[in-house]
Short mmCIF file of C-alpha atoms in Angstrom, two decimals:
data_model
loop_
_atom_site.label_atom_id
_atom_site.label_comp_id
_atom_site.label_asym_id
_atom_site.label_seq_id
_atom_site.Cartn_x
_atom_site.Cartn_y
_atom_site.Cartn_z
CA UNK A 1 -76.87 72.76 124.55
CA UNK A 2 -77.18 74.36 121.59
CA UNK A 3 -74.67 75.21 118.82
CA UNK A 4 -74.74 77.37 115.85
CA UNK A 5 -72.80 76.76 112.39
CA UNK A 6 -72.67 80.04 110.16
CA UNK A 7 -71.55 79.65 106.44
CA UNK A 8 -71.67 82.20 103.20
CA UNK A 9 -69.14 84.54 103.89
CA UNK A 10 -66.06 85.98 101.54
CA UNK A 11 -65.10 88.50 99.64
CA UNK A 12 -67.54 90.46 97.50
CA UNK A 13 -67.08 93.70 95.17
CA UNK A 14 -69.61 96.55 95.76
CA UNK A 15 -72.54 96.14 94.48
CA UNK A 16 -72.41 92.18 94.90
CA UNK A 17 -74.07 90.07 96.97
CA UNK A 18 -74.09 87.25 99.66
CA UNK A 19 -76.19 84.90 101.19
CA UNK A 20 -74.82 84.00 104.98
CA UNK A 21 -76.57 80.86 106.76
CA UNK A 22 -76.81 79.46 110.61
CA UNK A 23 -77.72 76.56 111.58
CA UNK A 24 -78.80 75.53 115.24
CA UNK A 25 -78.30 71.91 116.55
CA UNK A 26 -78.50 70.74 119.45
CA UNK A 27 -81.16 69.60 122.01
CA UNK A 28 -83.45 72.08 121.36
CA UNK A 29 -87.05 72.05 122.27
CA UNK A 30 -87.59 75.86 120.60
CA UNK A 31 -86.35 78.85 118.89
CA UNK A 32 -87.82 81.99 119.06
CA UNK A 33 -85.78 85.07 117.79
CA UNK A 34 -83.50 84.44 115.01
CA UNK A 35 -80.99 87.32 113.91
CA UNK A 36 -77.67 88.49 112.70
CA UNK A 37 -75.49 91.01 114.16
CA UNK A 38 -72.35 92.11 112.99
CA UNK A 39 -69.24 94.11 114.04
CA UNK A 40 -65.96 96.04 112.30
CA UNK A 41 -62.97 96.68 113.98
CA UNK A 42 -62.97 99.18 116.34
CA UNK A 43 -66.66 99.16 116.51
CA UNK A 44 -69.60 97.90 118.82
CA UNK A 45 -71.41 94.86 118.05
CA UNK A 46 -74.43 95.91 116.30
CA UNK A 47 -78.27 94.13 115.30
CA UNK A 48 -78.46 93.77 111.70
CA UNK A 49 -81.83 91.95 111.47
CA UNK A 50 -84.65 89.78 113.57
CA UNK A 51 -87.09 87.49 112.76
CA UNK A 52 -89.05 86.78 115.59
CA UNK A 53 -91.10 83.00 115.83
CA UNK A 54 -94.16 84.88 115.48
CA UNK A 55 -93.46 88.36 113.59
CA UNK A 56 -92.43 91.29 111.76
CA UNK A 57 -88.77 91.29 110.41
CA UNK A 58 -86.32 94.59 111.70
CA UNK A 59 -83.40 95.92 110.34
CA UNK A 60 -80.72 97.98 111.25
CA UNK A 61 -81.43 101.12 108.86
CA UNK A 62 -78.20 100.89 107.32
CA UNK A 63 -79.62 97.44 105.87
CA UNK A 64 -82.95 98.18 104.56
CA UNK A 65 -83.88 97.43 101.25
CA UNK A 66 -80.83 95.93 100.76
CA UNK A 67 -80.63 92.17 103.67
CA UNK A 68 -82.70 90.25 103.65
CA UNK A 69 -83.61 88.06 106.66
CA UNK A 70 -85.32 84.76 106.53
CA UNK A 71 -85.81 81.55 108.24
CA UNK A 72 -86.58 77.82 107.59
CA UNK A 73 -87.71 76.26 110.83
CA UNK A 74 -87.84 72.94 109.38
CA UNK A 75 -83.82 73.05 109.50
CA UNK A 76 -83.77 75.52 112.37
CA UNK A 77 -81.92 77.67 110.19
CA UNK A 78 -81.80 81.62 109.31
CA UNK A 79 -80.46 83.14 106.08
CA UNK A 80 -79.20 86.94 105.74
CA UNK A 81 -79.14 87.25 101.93
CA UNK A 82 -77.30 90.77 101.05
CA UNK A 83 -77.27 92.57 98.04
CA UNK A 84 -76.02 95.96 97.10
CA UNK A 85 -73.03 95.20 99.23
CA UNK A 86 -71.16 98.39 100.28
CA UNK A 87 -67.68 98.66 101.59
CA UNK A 88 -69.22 99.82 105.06
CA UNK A 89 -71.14 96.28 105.66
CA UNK A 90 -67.50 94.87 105.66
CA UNK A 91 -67.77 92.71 109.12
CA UNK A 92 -67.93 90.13 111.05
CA UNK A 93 -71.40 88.75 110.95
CA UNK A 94 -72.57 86.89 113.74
CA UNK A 95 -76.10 84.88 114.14
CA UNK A 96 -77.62 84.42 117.45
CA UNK A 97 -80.67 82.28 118.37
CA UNK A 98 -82.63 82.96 121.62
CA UNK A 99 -83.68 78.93 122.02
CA UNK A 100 -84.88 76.60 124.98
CA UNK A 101 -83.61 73.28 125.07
CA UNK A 102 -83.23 70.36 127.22
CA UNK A 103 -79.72 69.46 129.67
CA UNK A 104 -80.89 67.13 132.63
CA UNK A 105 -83.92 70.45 132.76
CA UNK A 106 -85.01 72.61 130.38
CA UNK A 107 -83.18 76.27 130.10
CA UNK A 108 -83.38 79.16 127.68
CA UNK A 109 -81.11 81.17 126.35
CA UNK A 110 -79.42 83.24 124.16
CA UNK A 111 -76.06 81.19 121.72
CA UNK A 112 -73.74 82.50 119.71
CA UNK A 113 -72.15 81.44 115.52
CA UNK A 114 -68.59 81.30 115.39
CA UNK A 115 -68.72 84.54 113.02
CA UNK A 116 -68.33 84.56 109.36
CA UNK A 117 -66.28 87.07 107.51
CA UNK A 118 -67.59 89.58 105.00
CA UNK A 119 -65.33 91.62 103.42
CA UNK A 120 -66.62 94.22 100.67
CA UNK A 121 -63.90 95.51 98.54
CA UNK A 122 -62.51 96.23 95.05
#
C-alpha cells in the first residue's frame, strides 16, 4: 500500500507563487514516475508535469517556464514549485506516483494525493 500526503496549497495573487509537495509512504519497494495533475470545475483532469526515475521533465504547455517539477528520492517526495501564478492555474492539484510495493506479493501501480487547493485570485 502506498499513500500520498500533498501540502502547499492556498490562496495566491497573480503573479505569486507556490510550492505544492507529496509525499509517498508506504511499503514501497520503487517509484518511477512522479507528477502533478490538476483539474477546475467543470473541466477534465489534466497532466501538469512528470519526472520520470530516469528522465526528462514534461509540462503541460500552459506551465512552461513558469512550474517547476522536482523530486527528492531520499524522502520519496515531488515538489511543483509555481511562479507567475495566473488566475487560470486556479485548481485542484493532484500528485500521483506510479510505485511497486510489497502486500503479502509485490504489485505496481498507479496512487492518488488527497488534492490540494490552489486558488489564484485578487
Amino acid at each position: 500500500q502506498v499513500q500520498l500526503v500533498e501540502s502547499g496549497g492556498g490562496l495566491v495573487q497573480p503573479g505569486g507563487s507556490l510550492r505544492l509537495s507529496c509525499a509517498a509512504s508506504g511499503s514501497i519497494f520503487s517509484i518511477n514516475a512522479m507528477g502533478w495533475y490538476r483539474q477546475a470545475p467543470g473541466k477534465q483532469r489534466e497532466l501538469v508535469a512528470v519526472i520520470p526515475s530516469g528522465g526528462s521533465t514534461n509540462y503541460a504547455d500552459s506551465v512552461k517556464g513558469r512550474f517547476t517539477i522536482s523530486r527528492d528520492n531520499a524522502k520519496n517526495t515531488v515538489y511543483l514549485q509555481m511562479n507567475s501564478l495566473k488566475p487560470e492555474d486556479t485548481a485542484v492539484y493532484y500528485c500521483n506516483v506510479e510505485a511497486s510495493y510489497y502486500s503479502g506479493a509485490y504489485y505496481s501501480g498507479h496512487f492518488w494525493g488527497q488534492g490540494t487547493q490552489v486558488t489564484v485570485s485578487s
